[in-house]
Amino acid sequence: MRRPGEPIPTAVIAPEAPDALEGALLGMRHGLIQPIFIGDRRKIEAVAAELGEDISGIEIIDMDNHSAAAARGVQLVHEDRARAIMKGHLHTDDLLSHVVKRDGGLRTRNRISHVFVMDVPGLDHLLIVTDAAINIAPDLATKADIVQNAINVALSLGIEQPKAGILSAVETVNPKIPSTLDAAALSKMAERGQITGGLVDGPLAMDNAINLQAARTKGLKSLVAGRADILVGPNIESANMMAKELTFAANAEAGGLVVGARVPIILTSRADDEKARLAACACAALYQEWRRKQ
Amino acid sequence: MRRPGEPIPTAVIAPEAPDALEGALLGMRHGLIQPIFIGDRRKIEAVAAELGEDISGIEIIDMDNHSAAAARGVQLVHEDRARAIMKGHLHTDDLLSHVVKRDGGLRTRNRISHVFVMDVPGLDHLLIVTDAAINIAPDLATKADIVQNAINVALSLGIEQPKAGILSAVETVNPKIPSTLDAAALSKMAERGQITGGLVDGPLAMDNAINLQAARTKGLKSLVAGRADILVGPNIESANMMAKELTFAANAEAGGLVVGARVPIILTSRADDEKARLAACACAALYQEWRRKQ
């Protein structure tokens, strides 16, 4: 993965719990983000004192209400004072509802979606898993945006012509399994230029998406099978289970981002370790650098 | 896992390809199954000759049509000459359509479902993943049978009070994610004795189903979380992706069975190695022994 340039100015919403505050400070110390804290000043300062952290050099915008803090974060983006948003100690929905607002939100032509950028031991390239957190049962149009968003993230990380595998339970088109039909349609959309920047192929099963030997056993003629950089799950459960299994059964490290809005949103979870938090910050910075060049 | 007793008489349907024939011979040599071959005698003998195998001691019922061979296999079960069925070189649907026939099939009160019995490196117990191959988008009633079938398999393998985790993308009930509602209902069905023999809890996310630390981080109070023996996917894609990921990313060994009919059906795949084939035969034998004692 490339190293991002300047620290990216980042609105950190409600860093009012130890893990949320530490995640932001960690990204700052590694030169990845320049945080602006938005939340309850007393709570933020109390948490900093508890952790023995000096936050006197960081701007705090005092807001004792989570929804108002999220709205202010979105406004900082419009003012070009923030080029990323980081979720602190608030519900994801409370944050995203302001991001996706028709008036004053951060919508683009694409729907928003979630990507996990994963470093999997034994795999010689990064793996992007999507959508494990936002779109529950995406229809074809939503899946097309999910795929495009993931390709954009892969491009921003320096992966040339990323290969997206559209997963199902089987690698053949089966009218009884609707996700295989969506996969065929997404493949064609990429061929027709409706999805750009990467190679798209599906349906693929999990094994023949990531394992070349399994792809060969099935006789698949595909530039994606066996070497996918991006794995697109047919629904939220399958993508989420896939990402968590890679983390817990295969010891992968995962950084989570919401993309498709005007700026990336860094979502870290309580269970994340330092490496995962830093990875999320680094990916957000690279992605936003890349977007601004388009 | 316990060792099964006597070899189980097994109708092997269409062992007309090298991998199909070898799988059956392997199970026989290890004393797990006593095969009866049903298929095109000339093809079977040609494959045996090609492999340098002597099959002169094995009964062959000559049938040059796959559907007829499957029907004959089912009939052998009714005649009590076979107590398991093994799929050879034919489409799974061609075999199962005879198994699930209302008249003359092998139906029981339960629907049929598929289980993968998995040996995962680093895990100190077997893991059963279901349903990765038969039920595409199971409704609640079907899921209840899927769970019961998996518990029965676990019991037959010697797991006392098996723990079934009902998976979704999250561990909380969320009206927007229907699989979390099914999971809550299945948990209650087990509490009420509508599913028996094991502990059932869900919704669980993948990480907190198999990893105790992840379950504790989320503060889950559950006898299943973090130590599930059985992982039930919300749909075929998620279960299939989970099983294949365990095989390819975590180097697990998997034996595949269809259960819920009068006899177990051994499904092996071309990609299976010897250990996986033997595991499937051993599980079928143990399961059928257990069933006959109920």
Coordinates of C-alpha atoms in Angstrom, one line a residue, chain A residues 93 120 132 136 167-171 174 176-179 205-207 210-211 214 217-218 232-246 248-250 270-271, chain B residues 93 120 132 136 167-171 174 176-179 205-207 210-211 214 217-218 232-246 248-250 270-271:
Chain A
D93 CA -27.0 5.6 12.1
V120 CA -4.8 -11.5 5.2
A132 CA -20.5 -5.9 5.5
I136 CA -28.7 -5.0 4.0
L167 CA -19.8 -14.0 -4.8
S168 CA -22.6 -16.4 -4.5
A169 CA -22.9 -20.0 -3.3
V170 CA -22.0 -21.4 -6.8
E171 CA -20.1 -20.2 -9.8
N174 CA -28.8 -20.6 -11.4
K176 CA -33.2 -20.4 -8.3
I177 CA -30.4 -18.4 -6.7
P178 CA -31.1 -14.7 -7.5
S179 CA -27.6 -13.5 -6.4
A205 CA -17.9 -19.2 -5.0
M206 CA -15.7 -18.2 -2.2
D207 CA -13.0 -20.8 -2.9
I210 CA -9.5 -16.4 -3.9
N211 CA -7.8 -19.7 -4.7
A214 CA -9.9 -24.1 -6.9
T217 CA -10.4 -27.4 -10.7
K218 CA -13.7 -25.9 -11.8
V232 CA -18.5 -8.6 -3.1
G233 CA -21.0 -10.4 -0.9
P234 CA -24.6 -10.9 -2.1
N235 CA -26.0 -9.5 1.2
I236 CA -24.9 -7.9 4.4
E237 CA -24.8 -11.2 6.4
S238 CA -22.5 -13.0 3.9
A239 CA -20.1 -10.1 3.6
N240 CA -20.0 -9.5 7.3
M241 CA -19.5 -13.2 8.1
M242 CA -16.8 -13.4 5.5
A243 CA -14.9 -10.4 6.9
K244 CA -15.2 -11.5 10.5
E245 CA -14.1 -15.0 9.6
L246 CA -11.0 -13.7 7.9
F248 CA -10.9 -14.4 13.5
A249 CA -10.1 -17.7 11.7
A250 CA -7.3 -16.4 9.4
R270 CA -14.3 -1.4 19.8
A271 CA -12.7 -4.7 18.9
Chain B
D93 CA -30.5 -32.4 -8.2
V120 CA -10.6 -26.2 11.7
A132 CA -24.3 -24.3 2.4
I136 CA -31.4 -21.3 -0.8
L167 CA -25.6 -16.1 12.5
S168 CA -26.4 -12.7 11.1
A169 CA -24.4 -9.5 10.4
V170 CA -25.0 -8.3 14.0
E171 CA -25.7 -9.8 17.4
N174 CA -32.7 -5.4 14.2
K176 CA -34.4 -4.0 9.3
I177 CA -32.4 -7.3 9.1
P178 CA -34.9 -10.1 8.9
S179 CA -32.3 -12.8 9.7
A205 CA -22.1 -12.2 14.4
M206 CA -19.4 -14.5 13.0
D207 CA -16.7 -13.3 15.4
I210 CA -16.6 -18.6 17.4
N211 CA -14.3 -16.3 19.4
A214 CA -15.0 -11.2 20.8
T217 CA -16.0 -7.6 24.2
K218 CA -19.6 -7.3 23.2
V232 CA -26.2 -21.7 10.9
G233 CA -26.0 -19.2 8.0
P234 CA -29.0 -17.1 7.3
N235 CA -28.9 -18.1 3.6
I236 CA -27.1 -20.4 1.2
E237 CA -24.6 -17.8 0.1
S238 CA -23.4 -16.9 3.6
A239 CA -23.1 -20.5 4.7
N240 CA -21.4 -21.5 1.6
M241 CA -18.9 -18.6 1.7
M242 CA -18.3 -19.3 5.4
A243 CA -17.5 -23.0 4.8
K244 CA -15.3 -22.3 1.7
E245 CA -13.4 -19.6 3.5
L246 CA -12.7 -21.9 6.4
F248 CA -9.3 -22.1 1.8
A249 CA -8.2 -19.3 4.2
A250 CA -8.0 -21.3 7.4
R270 CA -14.1 -32.9 -7.0
A271 CA -12.0 -30.5 -5.0

